[in-house]
Amino acid sequence: MYDIIVKKRDGGELTKEEIYFFIEGYTKGEIPDYQASALTMAIYFQGMSQEETATLTQAMVDSGETIDLSAIKGHKVDKHSTGGVGDKVTFIVGPLVASVGVPVAKMSGRGLGHTGGTLDKLESIKGLQIEMTKEKFIENVNTNKLAVAGQTGNLAPADKKLYALRDVTGTVDSLPLIAGSIMSKKLASGADSIVLDVKTGSGAFMKTLEDSENLAREMVNIGNNLGRNTVAVISDMNQPLGFEVGNANEIKEAAEILQGKNVEDLRKLSLEIASHMTVLAEVFDSYEDAYQALEENIENGKAFKSLRTLIESQGGDVAMIDDLEKLPKAKYDIEVKASKGGYVSAIDAESIGIAAMYLGAGRATKDDEINHGVGITLNKKIGDEVKEGEALVILHSDNENANDSIKKVQEAYTISDEKVEKPTLIHNIIK
Ligand code: URA
């Protein structure tokens, strides 16, 4: 291990044997954390070649189980977002893609810190089960074309251990390590094709477009080299997506999109991702045909029906979706007002995520409980005109005093005197 660390420190390229030696040894506990942290720091500074990154990814896949989805009929597609605030795209894209007959076997995670988790949001619906046997998961996808479950099995344990180490050693922000980490979990989850939603901007891992494109290219190369058709959409995270940030309120907004409401950025990004998924599944020849067919399935109600079926099949109370007023709600609505008039020029997504977490919508530590009814509704987004004293957001709180969240929201918004353009939503597609 000493030789491997020194080789990478001095800018050398690691061989397949060296990478497997490290990943296997670290997973088994034979290589100590201090040597693993020295190597990840060396990788942070020296980077990795495309070949090294692909080998690292495969080694992390091979460190644990892989899910065999071959019992699911058809071309299975998956999506993954690199993490954002207000990102409820899965609840829209899953039913949309399923509505044209493409199977979606989605394994999702929980939220930590300023980003929310798909499973936490889904659990806003009374009774909904995200734990199920592998057999039930496969049966649901075969019957309904869609199931969403918590990650089962021991997928990419090397990544789990390494990610926890990176988190406390300042080595999260390394392009090959992020690419390998995300792709190892996606590859172990068994889908045939993958669409990646790589976020860019202040609320994302990658703050600049160049870094986001490089990360996307790296992940697309890994996917394609390891036998999965992979496409990346680079989308904007300079402000939260849609207007709702929380849990139940995000489910509500997603359901409304499937009922035909036009929340511009959210609808457009969802249709974009779903279109690429259905083209990869070879259901449509072109992106344009896919987009049109998916839009039709919103208008004719088929996509919403898919969402209902998902909820019913996992034991959820579908009455909460038929009447969105039945979803959990907080006791108090508190307006956060603009201290001056002008135009909204920036909304720091991370601060909005933290403000929602303070209300109880997210977890500060792994063991915190989620309060599904609390959250934030944005009244103003970038480019909007605002008058002094007008509400920028409404906090949905169970506590009359939400001063920490109010302060965080006030810090998140920047108001300028000049008119501001709305940001570009989709920056690039990498194939
Ligand atoms: N998400 C992951 O799963 N891994 C990373 O390294 C970063 C984000």
GROMACS .gro file of C-alpha atoms and ligand atoms in nm:
model
  439
    1MET     CA    1   0.000   0.000   0.000
    2TYR     CA    2   0.292   0.235   0.076
    3ASP     CA    3   0.425   0.193  -0.280
    4ILE     CA    4   0.081   0.261  -0.428
    5ILE     CA    5   0.044   0.584  -0.226
    6VAL     CA    6   0.390   0.706  -0.330
    7LYS     CA    7   0.328   0.617  -0.696
    8LYS     CA    8   0.007   0.822  -0.705
    9ARG     CA    9   0.159   1.105  -0.499
   10ASP     CA   10   0.428   1.137  -0.768
   11GLY     CA   11   0.171   1.141  -1.051
   12GLY     CA   12   0.200   0.780  -1.166
   13GLU     CA   13  -0.080   0.576  -1.324
   14LEU     CA   14  -0.203   0.287  -1.109
   15THR     CA   15  -0.243  -0.056  -1.263
   16LYS     CA   16  -0.553  -0.273  -1.240
   17GLU     CA   17  -0.378  -0.496  -0.983
   18GLU     CA   18  -0.288  -0.197  -0.765
   19ILE     CA   19  -0.640  -0.053  -0.773
   20TYR     CA   20  -0.798  -0.392  -0.689
   21PHE     CA   21  -0.537  -0.445  -0.414
   22PHE     CA   22  -0.644  -0.117  -0.254
   23ILE     CA   23  -1.022  -0.159  -0.293
   24GLU     CA   24  -1.030  -0.524  -0.183
   25GLY     CA   25  -0.792  -0.463   0.108
   26TYR     CA   26  -0.977  -0.154   0.227
   27THR     CA   27  -1.319  -0.322   0.210
   28LYS     CA   28  -1.191  -0.616   0.417
   29GLY     CA   29  -1.037  -0.384   0.675
   30GLU     CA   30  -0.684  -0.495   0.594
   31ILE     CA   31  -0.577  -0.149   0.480
   32PRO     CA   32  -0.609   0.113   0.755
   33ASP     CA   33  -0.796   0.443   0.719
   34TYR     CA   34  -0.476   0.647   0.738
   35GLN     CA   35  -0.332   0.482   0.428
   36ALA     CA   36  -0.665   0.502   0.245
   37SER     CA   37  -0.687   0.874   0.327
   38ALA     CA   38  -0.334   0.934   0.204
   39LEU     CA   39  -0.420   0.766  -0.125
   40THR     CA   40  -0.749   0.952  -0.172
   41MET     CA   41  -0.565   1.279  -0.104
   42ALA     CA   42  -0.301   1.184  -0.362
   43ILE     CA   43  -0.584   1.109  -0.609
   44TYR     CA   44  -0.743   1.443  -0.519
   45PHE     CA   45  -0.425   1.628  -0.626
   46GLN     CA   46  -0.301   1.405  -0.909
   47GLY     CA   47  -0.631   1.291  -1.060
   48MET     CA   48  -0.682   0.963  -1.243
   49SER     CA   49  -0.680   0.866  -1.609
   50GLN     CA   50  -1.004   0.751  -1.769
   51GLU     CA   51  -0.881   0.394  -1.752
   52GLU     CA   52  -0.790   0.419  -1.384
   53THR     CA   53  -1.133   0.570  -1.305
   54ALA     CA   54  -1.314   0.292  -1.495
   55THR     CA   55  -1.107   0.029  -1.311
   56LEU     CA   56  -1.172   0.193  -0.974
   57THR     CA   57  -1.546   0.191  -1.050
   58GLN     CA   58  -1.546  -0.175  -1.152
   59ALA     CA   59  -1.343  -0.269  -0.843
   60MET     CA   60  -1.601  -0.095  -0.622
   61VAL     CA   61  -1.886  -0.276  -0.804
   62ASP     CA   62  -1.700  -0.606  -0.751
   63SER     CA   63  -1.656  -0.533  -0.378
   64GLY     CA   64  -2.018  -0.635  -0.311
   65GLU     CA   65  -2.338  -0.772  -0.457
   66THR     CA   66  -2.493  -0.667  -0.785
   67ILE     CA   67  -2.866  -0.671  -0.838
   68ASP     CA   68  -2.981  -0.905  -1.108
   69LEU     CA   69  -3.281  -0.747  -1.279
   70SER     CA   70  -3.291  -0.996  -1.568
   71ALA     CA   71  -3.628  -1.122  -1.445
   72ILE     CA   72  -3.774  -0.785  -1.543
   73LYS     CA   73  -3.903  -0.787  -1.899
   74GLY     CA   74  -3.786  -0.509  -2.129
   75HIS     CA   75  -3.507  -0.256  -2.138
   76LYS     CA   76  -3.465  -0.117  -1.786
   77VAL     CA   77  -3.365   0.245  -1.748
   78ASP     CA   78  -3.249   0.429  -1.442
   79LYS     CA   79  -3.191   0.793  -1.361
   80HIS     CA   80  -2.965   0.958  -1.109
   81SER     CA   81  -2.936   1.315  -0.994
   82THR     CA   82  -2.610   1.437  -0.844
   83GLY     CA   83  -2.819   1.612  -0.581
   84GLY     CA   84  -3.011   1.932  -0.560
   85VAL     CA   85  -3.261   2.129  -0.356
   86GLY     CA   86  -3.628   2.086  -0.450
   87ASP     CA   87  -3.537   1.800  -0.681
   88LYS     CA   88  -3.856   1.596  -0.710
   89VAL     CA   89  -3.790   1.491  -1.070
   90THR     CA   90  -3.796   1.117  -0.988
   91PHE     CA   91  -4.166   1.135  -0.891
   92ILE     CA   92  -4.246   1.284  -1.230
   93VAL     CA   93  -4.003   1.096  -1.451
   94GLY     CA   94  -4.075   0.750  -1.305
   95PRO     CA   95  -4.450   0.759  -1.383
   96LEU     CA   96  -4.391   0.935  -1.717
   97VAL     CA   97  -4.146   0.673  -1.841
   98ALA     CA   98  -4.358   0.387  -1.705
   99SER     CA   99  -4.662   0.533  -1.885
  100VAL     CA  100  -4.504   0.450  -2.222
  101GLY     CA  101  -4.425   0.095  -2.110
  102VAL     CA  102  -4.058   0.131  -2.014
  103PRO     CA  103  -3.970  -0.047  -1.687
  104VAL     CA  104  -3.820   0.167  -1.410
  105ALA     CA  105  -3.674  -0.022  -1.113
  106LYS     CA  106  -3.568   0.266  -0.894
  107MET     CA  107  -3.352   0.225  -0.590
  108SER     CA  108  -3.327   0.545  -0.392
  109GLY     CA  109  -3.175   0.688  -0.080
  110ARG     CA  110  -3.251   0.911   0.213
  111GLY     CA  111  -3.153   1.273   0.259
  112LEU     CA  112  -2.874   1.418   0.468
  113GLY     CA  113  -2.786   1.785   0.522
  114HIS     CA  114  -2.927   2.035   0.274
  115THR     CA  115  -3.043   1.784   0.012
  116GLY     CA  116  -3.361   1.582   0.053
  117GLY     CA  117  -3.405   1.212  -0.009
  118THR     CA  118  -3.647   1.045  -0.248
  119LEU     CA  119  -3.752   0.786   0.010
  120ASP     CA  120  -3.819   1.048   0.280
  121LYS     CA  121  -4.037   1.246   0.042
  122LEU     CA  122  -4.234   0.937  -0.065
  123GLU     CA  123  -4.300   0.847   0.297
  124SER     CA  124  -4.511   1.165   0.325
  125ILE     CA  125  -4.783   0.940   0.184
  126LYS     CA  126  -4.947   0.744   0.464
  127GLY     CA  127  -4.878   0.371   0.457
  128LEU     CA  128  -4.636   0.377   0.168
  129GLN     CA  129  -4.376   0.100   0.199
  130ILE     CA  130  -4.030   0.137   0.054
  131GLU     CA  131  -3.892  -0.183   0.205
  132MET     CA  132  -3.983  -0.491   0.004
  133THR     CA  133  -3.835  -0.822  -0.096
  134LYS     CA  134  -3.647  -0.849  -0.421
  135GLU     CA  135  -3.924  -1.074  -0.557
  136LYS     CA  136  -4.195  -0.818  -0.477
  137PHE     CA  137  -3.984  -0.538  -0.628
  138ILE     CA  138  -3.943  -0.732  -0.953
  139GLU     CA  139  -4.309  -0.834  -0.957
  140ASN     CA  140  -4.417  -0.470  -0.914
  141VAL     CA  141  -4.195  -0.354  -1.199
  142ASN     CA  142  -4.320  -0.632  -1.425
  143THR     CA  143  -4.683  -0.552  -1.345
  144ASN     CA  144  -4.678  -0.173  -1.319
  145LYS     CA  145  -4.350  -0.083  -1.494
  146LEU     CA  146  -4.248   0.111  -1.183
  147ALA     CA  147  -4.134   0.050  -0.826
  148VAL     CA  148  -3.929   0.265  -0.588
  149ALA     CA  149  -3.746   0.093  -0.304
  150GLY     CA  150  -3.473   0.151  -0.050
  151GLN     CA  151  -3.139   0.014  -0.151
  152THR     CA  152  -3.126  -0.352  -0.058
  153GLY     CA  153  -2.830  -0.582  -0.045
  154ASN     CA  154  -2.470  -0.499  -0.001
  155LEU     CA  155  -2.415  -0.276  -0.305
  156ALA     CA  156  -2.066  -0.131  -0.356
  157PRO     CA  157  -1.958  -0.159   0.011
  158ALA     CA  158  -1.615  -0.021  -0.085
  159ASP     CA  159  -1.783   0.304  -0.189
  160LYS     CA  160  -1.981   0.323   0.132
  161LYS     CA  161  -1.665   0.298   0.338
  162LEU     CA  162  -1.460   0.524   0.115
  163TYR     CA  163  -1.732   0.792   0.088
  164ALA     CA  164  -1.754   0.811   0.469
  165LEU     CA  165  -1.375   0.850   0.484
  166ARG     CA  166  -1.369   1.115   0.208
  167ASP     CA  167  -1.638   1.306   0.390
  168VAL     CA  168  -1.407   1.366   0.687
  169THR     CA  169  -1.075   1.402   0.504
  170GLY     CA  170  -1.152   1.680   0.254
  171THR     CA  171  -1.150   1.449  -0.047
  172VAL     CA  172  -1.514   1.450  -0.158
  173ASP     CA  173  -1.461   1.706  -0.435
  174SER     CA  174  -1.243   1.490  -0.655
  175LEU     CA  175  -1.378   1.428  -1.001
  176PRO     CA  176  -1.265   1.065  -1.047
  177LEU     CA  177  -1.371   0.977  -0.692
  178ILE     CA  178  -1.720   1.127  -0.735
  179ALA     CA  179  -1.761   0.968  -1.077
  180GLY     CA  180  -1.650   0.627  -0.947
  181SER     CA  181  -1.866   0.656  -0.638
  182ILE     CA  182  -2.187   0.740  -0.822
  183MET     CA  183  -2.133   0.502  -1.111
  184SER     CA  184  -2.037   0.204  -0.892
  185LYS     CA  185  -2.377   0.223  -0.721
  186LYS     CA  186  -2.562   0.272  -1.050
  187LEU     CA  187  -2.382  -0.017  -1.218
  188ALA     CA  188  -2.443  -0.247  -0.920
  189SER     CA  189  -2.816  -0.163  -0.936
  190GLY     CA  190  -2.858  -0.351  -1.262
  191ALA     CA  191  -3.025  -0.114  -1.513
  192ASP     CA  192  -2.946  -0.146  -1.885
  193SER     CA  193  -2.928   0.228  -1.950
  194ILE     CA  194  -2.877   0.531  -1.730
  195VAL     CA  195  -2.964   0.901  -1.758
  196LEU     CA  196  -2.760   1.122  -1.526
  197ASP     CA  197  -2.886   1.461  -1.415
  198VAL     CA  198  -2.562   1.641  -1.337
  199LYS     CA  199  -2.633   1.961  -1.148
  200THR     CA  200  -2.428   2.273  -1.192
  201GLY     CA  201  -2.420   2.597  -0.994
  202SER     CA  202  -2.417   2.730  -0.641
  203GLY     CA  203  -2.635   2.451  -0.496
  204ALA     CA  204  -2.443   2.169  -0.668
  205PHE     CA  205  -2.124   1.973  -0.599
  206MET     CA  206  -1.979   2.121  -0.914
  207LYS     CA  207  -2.009   2.499  -0.911
  208THR     CA  208  -1.882   2.571  -1.263
  209LEU     CA  209  -2.015   2.447  -1.596
  210GLU     CA  210  -1.670   2.327  -1.695
  211ASP     CA  211  -1.634   2.106  -1.385
  212SER     CA  212  -1.988   1.972  -1.428
  213GLU     CA  213  -1.922   1.886  -1.792
  214ASN     CA  214  -1.598   1.711  -1.699
  215LEU     CA  215  -1.776   1.508  -1.430
  216ALA     CA  216  -2.057   1.422  -1.673
  217ARG     CA  217  -1.810   1.315  -1.943
  218GLU     CA  218  -1.624   1.097  -1.696
  219MET     CA  219  -1.944   0.923  -1.581
  220VAL     CA  220  -2.077   0.879  -1.936
  221ASN     CA  221  -1.744   0.722  -2.038
  222ILE     CA  222  -1.750   0.485  -1.740
  223GLY     CA  223  -2.109   0.380  -1.814
  224ASN     CA  224  -2.051   0.329  -2.184
  225ASN     CA  225  -1.721   0.146  -2.127
  226LEU     CA  226  -1.884  -0.087  -1.878
  227GLY     CA  227  -2.171  -0.180  -2.110
  228ARG     CA  228  -2.452   0.062  -2.016
  229ASN     CA  229  -2.580   0.330  -2.249
  230THR     CA  230  -2.537   0.649  -2.054
  231VAL     CA  231  -2.646   1.006  -2.124
  232ALA     CA  232  -2.593   1.308  -1.898
  233VAL     CA  233  -2.811   1.617  -1.884
  234ILE     CA  234  -2.634   1.916  -1.728
  235SER     CA  235  -2.900   2.115  -1.546
  236ASP     CA  236  -2.897   2.435  -1.346
  237MET     CA  237  -2.882   2.434  -0.966
  238ASN     CA  238  -2.827   2.806  -0.908
  239GLN     CA  239  -3.165   2.806  -0.736
  240PRO     CA  240  -3.400   2.533  -0.609
  241LEU     CA  241  -3.596   2.340  -0.872
  242GLY     CA  242  -3.965   2.429  -0.885
  243PHE     CA  243  -4.126   2.623  -0.600
  244GLU     CA  244  -4.149   2.363  -0.324
  245VAL     CA  245  -3.872   2.243  -0.093
  246GLY     CA  246  -3.952   1.985   0.174
  247ASN     CA  247  -4.128   1.650   0.161
  248ALA     CA  248  -4.510   1.643   0.132
  249ASN     CA  249  -4.509   1.976  -0.053
  250GLU     CA  250  -4.261   1.834  -0.307
  251ILE     CA  251  -4.486   1.532  -0.365
  252LYS     CA  252  -4.774   1.774  -0.416
  253GLU     CA  253  -4.581   1.976  -0.674
  254ALA     CA  254  -4.475   1.660  -0.860
  255ALA     CA  255  -4.833   1.531  -0.867
  256GLU     CA  256  -4.953   1.867  -0.999
  257ILE     CA  257  -4.703   1.850  -1.287
  258LEU     CA  258  -4.843   1.508  -1.378
  259GLN     CA  259  -5.190   1.663  -1.364
  260GLY     CA  260  -5.085   1.918  -1.625
  261LYS     CA  261  -4.970   2.216  -1.421
  262ASN     CA  262  -4.687   2.408  -1.579
  263VAL     CA  263  -4.412   2.481  -1.330
  264GLU     CA  264  -4.176   2.573  -1.607
  265ASP     CA  265  -3.832   2.453  -1.496
  266LEU     CA  266  -3.956   2.139  -1.325
  267ARG     CA  267  -4.181   2.025  -1.611
  268LYS     CA  268  -3.917   2.095  -1.873
  269LEU     CA  269  -3.635   1.914  -1.692
  270SER     CA  270  -3.858   1.615  -1.616
  271LEU     CA  271  -3.968   1.583  -1.979
  272GLU     CA  272  -3.607   1.620  -2.092
  273ILE     CA  273  -3.480   1.339  -1.868
  274ALA     CA  274  -3.778   1.113  -1.941
  275SER     CA  275  -3.730   1.166  -2.316
  276HIS     CA  276  -3.367   1.056  -2.304
  277MET     CA  277  -3.464   0.753  -2.093
  278THR     CA  278  -3.727   0.635  -2.341
  279VAL     CA  279  -3.495   0.689  -2.639
  280LEU     CA  280  -3.224   0.481  -2.464
  281ALA     CA  281  -3.490   0.214  -2.406
  282GLU     CA  282  -3.549   0.223  -2.784
  283VAL     CA  283  -3.919   0.298  -2.753
  284PHE     CA  284  -3.881   0.613  -2.960
  285ASP     CA  285  -3.644   0.686  -3.248
  286SER     CA  286  -3.594   1.047  -3.166
  287TYR     CA  287  -3.588   1.277  -2.870
  288GLU     CA  288  -3.857   1.494  -3.034
  289ASP     CA  289  -4.097   1.198  -3.077
  290ALA     CA  290  -4.037   1.096  -2.716
  291TYR     CA  291  -4.096   1.446  -2.580
  292GLN     CA  292  -4.423   1.479  -2.769
  293ALA     CA  293  -4.553   1.136  -2.662
  294LEU     CA  294  -4.464   1.203  -2.299
  295GLU     CA  295  -4.635   1.542  -2.306
  296GLU     CA  296  -4.944   1.367  -2.447
  297ASN     CA  297  -4.936   1.122  -2.156
  298ILE     CA  298  -4.952   1.415  -1.917
  299GLU     CA  299  -5.248   1.566  -2.104
  300ASN     CA  300  -5.442   1.236  -2.132
  301GLY     CA  301  -5.386   1.143  -1.766
  302LYS     CA  302  -5.182   0.825  -1.825
  303ALA     CA  303  -4.874   0.958  -1.644
  304PHE     CA  304  -5.076   1.059  -1.337
  305LYS     CA  305  -5.241   0.716  -1.341
  306SER     CA  306  -4.892   0.561  -1.325
  307LEU     CA  307  -4.817   0.763  -1.011
  308ARG     CA  308  -5.143   0.644  -0.851
  309THR     CA  309  -5.059   0.284  -0.940
  310LEU     CA  310  -4.712   0.319  -0.788
  311ILE     CA  311  -4.856   0.448  -0.462
  312GLU     CA  312  -5.134   0.187  -0.445
  313SER     CA  313  -4.900  -0.102  -0.524
  314GLN     CA  314  -4.668   0.001  -0.237
  315GLY     CA  315  -4.950   0.030   0.017
  316GLY     CA  316  -4.978   0.410   0.015
  317ASP     CA  317  -5.300   0.602   0.077
  318VAL     CA  318  -5.393   0.707  -0.274
  319ALA     CA  319  -5.662   0.943  -0.141
  320MET     CA  320  -5.373   1.176  -0.051
  321ILE     CA  321  -5.282   1.202  -0.418
  322ASP     CA  322  -5.638   1.232  -0.544
  323ASP     CA  323  -5.689   1.515  -0.299
  324LEU     CA  324  -5.351   1.679  -0.241
  325GLU     CA  325  -5.494   1.880   0.051
  326LYS     CA  326  -5.486   1.554   0.250
  327LEU     CA  327  -5.104   1.542   0.248
  328PRO     CA  328  -4.936   1.630   0.580
  329LYS     CA  329  -4.929   2.003   0.655
  330ALA     CA  330  -4.745   2.218   0.907
  331LYS     CA  331  -4.927   2.424   1.172
  332TYR     CA  332  -4.800   2.769   1.077
  333ASP     CA  333  -4.733   2.955   0.753
  334ILE     CA  334  -4.471   3.225   0.808
  335GLU     CA  335  -4.389   3.481   0.540
  336VAL     CA  336  -4.027   3.591   0.491
  337LYS     CA  337  -4.045   3.938   0.341
  338ALA     CA  338  -3.811   4.127   0.110
  339SER     CA  339  -3.620   4.401   0.290
  340LYS     CA  340  -3.598   4.603  -0.034
  341GLY     CA  341  -3.754   4.611  -0.379
  342GLY     CA  342  -3.583   4.513  -0.706
  343TYR     CA  343  -3.519   4.192  -0.896
  344VAL     CA  344  -3.415   3.856  -0.752
  345SER     CA  345  -3.062   3.796  -0.886
  346ALA     CA  346  -2.956   3.491  -0.681
  347ILE     CA  347  -3.110   3.231  -0.449
  348ASP     CA  348  -2.850   3.020  -0.278
  349ALA     CA  349  -3.003   2.673  -0.305
  350GLU     CA  350  -2.787   2.528  -0.029
  351SER     CA  351  -2.908   2.791   0.222
  352ILE     CA  352  -3.271   2.722   0.128
  353GLY     CA  353  -3.203   2.351   0.184
  354ILE     CA  354  -3.053   2.426   0.524
  355ALA     CA  355  -3.347   2.652   0.616
  356ALA     CA  356  -3.582   2.361   0.531
  357MET     CA  357  -3.366   2.129   0.740
  358TYR     CA  358  -3.392   2.365   1.039
  359LEU     CA  359  -3.772   2.341   1.010
  360GLY     CA  360  -3.743   1.962   1.034
  361ALA     CA  361  -3.775   1.871   0.664
  362GLY     CA  362  -3.423   1.726   0.657
  363ARG     CA  363  -3.166   1.559   0.877
  364ALA     CA  364  -2.870   1.733   1.039
  365THR     CA  365  -2.744   1.391   1.151
  366LYS     CA  366  -2.817   1.042   1.022
  367ASP     CA  367  -3.055   0.954   1.306
  368ASP     CA  368  -3.280   1.264   1.292
  369GLU     CA  369  -3.652   1.211   1.227
  370ILE     CA  370  -3.817   1.379   0.929
  371ASN     CA  371  -4.123   1.600   0.975
  372HIS     CA  372  -4.307   1.548   0.644
  373GLY     CA  373  -4.544   1.844   0.671
  374VAL     CA  374  -4.290   2.125   0.709
  375GLY     CA  375  -4.102   2.292   0.425
  376ILE     CA  376  -4.064   2.602   0.214
  377THR     CA  377  -4.264   2.748  -0.075
  378LEU     CA  378  -4.069   2.995  -0.287
  379ASN     CA  379  -4.281   3.286  -0.406
  380LYS     CA  380  -3.999   3.444  -0.603
  381LYS     CA  381  -3.734   3.296  -0.828
  382ILE     CA  382  -3.439   3.444  -1.015
  383GLY     CA  383  -3.550   3.717  -1.256
  384ASP     CA  384  -3.874   3.795  -1.069
  385GLU     CA  385  -3.954   4.149  -0.967
  386VAL     CA  386  -4.016   4.198  -0.596
  387LYS     CA  387  -4.153   4.490  -0.395
  388GLU     CA  388  -4.026   4.586  -0.051
  389GLY     CA  389  -4.224   4.391   0.212
  390GLU     CA  390  -4.350   4.131  -0.038
  391ALA     CA  391  -4.313   3.765   0.065
  392LEU     CA  392  -4.007   3.597  -0.086
  393VAL     CA  393  -4.098   3.260   0.059
  394ILE     CA  394  -4.351   3.101   0.292
  395LEU     CA  395  -4.212   2.879   0.564
  396HIS     CA  396  -4.436   2.590   0.666
  397SER     CA  397  -4.340   2.537   1.028
  398ASP     CA  398  -4.470   2.344   1.328
  399ASN     CA  399  -4.306   2.601   1.551
  400GLU     CA  400  -4.429   2.958   1.579
  401ASN     CA  401  -4.070   3.073   1.611
  402ALA     CA  402  -3.864   2.986   1.302
  403ASN     CA  403  -3.597   3.254   1.340
  404ASP     CA  404  -3.305   3.037   1.228
  405SER     CA  405  -3.483   2.947   0.905
  406ILE     CA  406  -3.595   3.306   0.846
  407LYS     CA  407  -3.236   3.427   0.881
  408LYS     CA  408  -3.109   3.156   0.645
  409VAL     CA  409  -3.370   3.244   0.380
  410GLN     CA  410  -3.283   3.615   0.408
  411GLU     CA  411  -2.918   3.525   0.350
  412ALA     CA  412  -3.010   3.307   0.052
  413TYR     CA  413  -3.180   3.581  -0.151
  414THR     CA  414  -2.991   3.856  -0.335
  415ILE     CA  415  -3.198   4.142  -0.475
  416SER     CA  416  -3.052   4.378  -0.732
  417ASP     CA  417  -3.171   4.709  -0.873
  418GLU     CA  418  -3.126   4.603  -1.236
  419LYS     CA  419  -3.344   4.362  -1.429
  420VAL     CA  420  -3.210   4.005  -1.425
  421GLU     CA  421  -3.246   3.733  -1.690
  422LYS     CA  422  -3.387   3.394  -1.590
  423PRO     CA  423  -3.103   3.138  -1.578
  424THR     CA  424  -3.062   2.875  -1.848
  425LEU     CA  425  -3.213   2.548  -1.724
  426ILE     CA  426  -3.043   2.288  -1.944
  427HIS     CA  427  -2.683   2.371  -2.020
  428ASN     CA  428  -2.570   2.071  -2.218
  429ILE     CA  429  -2.634   1.707  -2.305
  430ILE     CA  430  -2.337   1.472  -2.295
  431LYS     CA  431  -2.365   1.140  -2.476
  432URA     N1  432  -2.264   1.131  -0.438
  432URA     C1  433  -2.208   1.011  -0.426
  432URA     O1  434  -2.277   0.910  -0.421
  432URA     N2  435  -2.073   1.003  -0.419
  432URA     C2  436  -1.993   1.111  -0.426
  432URA     O2  437  -1.874   1.098  -0.420
  432URA     C3  438  -2.054   1.237  -0.437
  432URA     C4  439  -2.190   1.243  -0.445
   0.00000   0.00000   0.00000
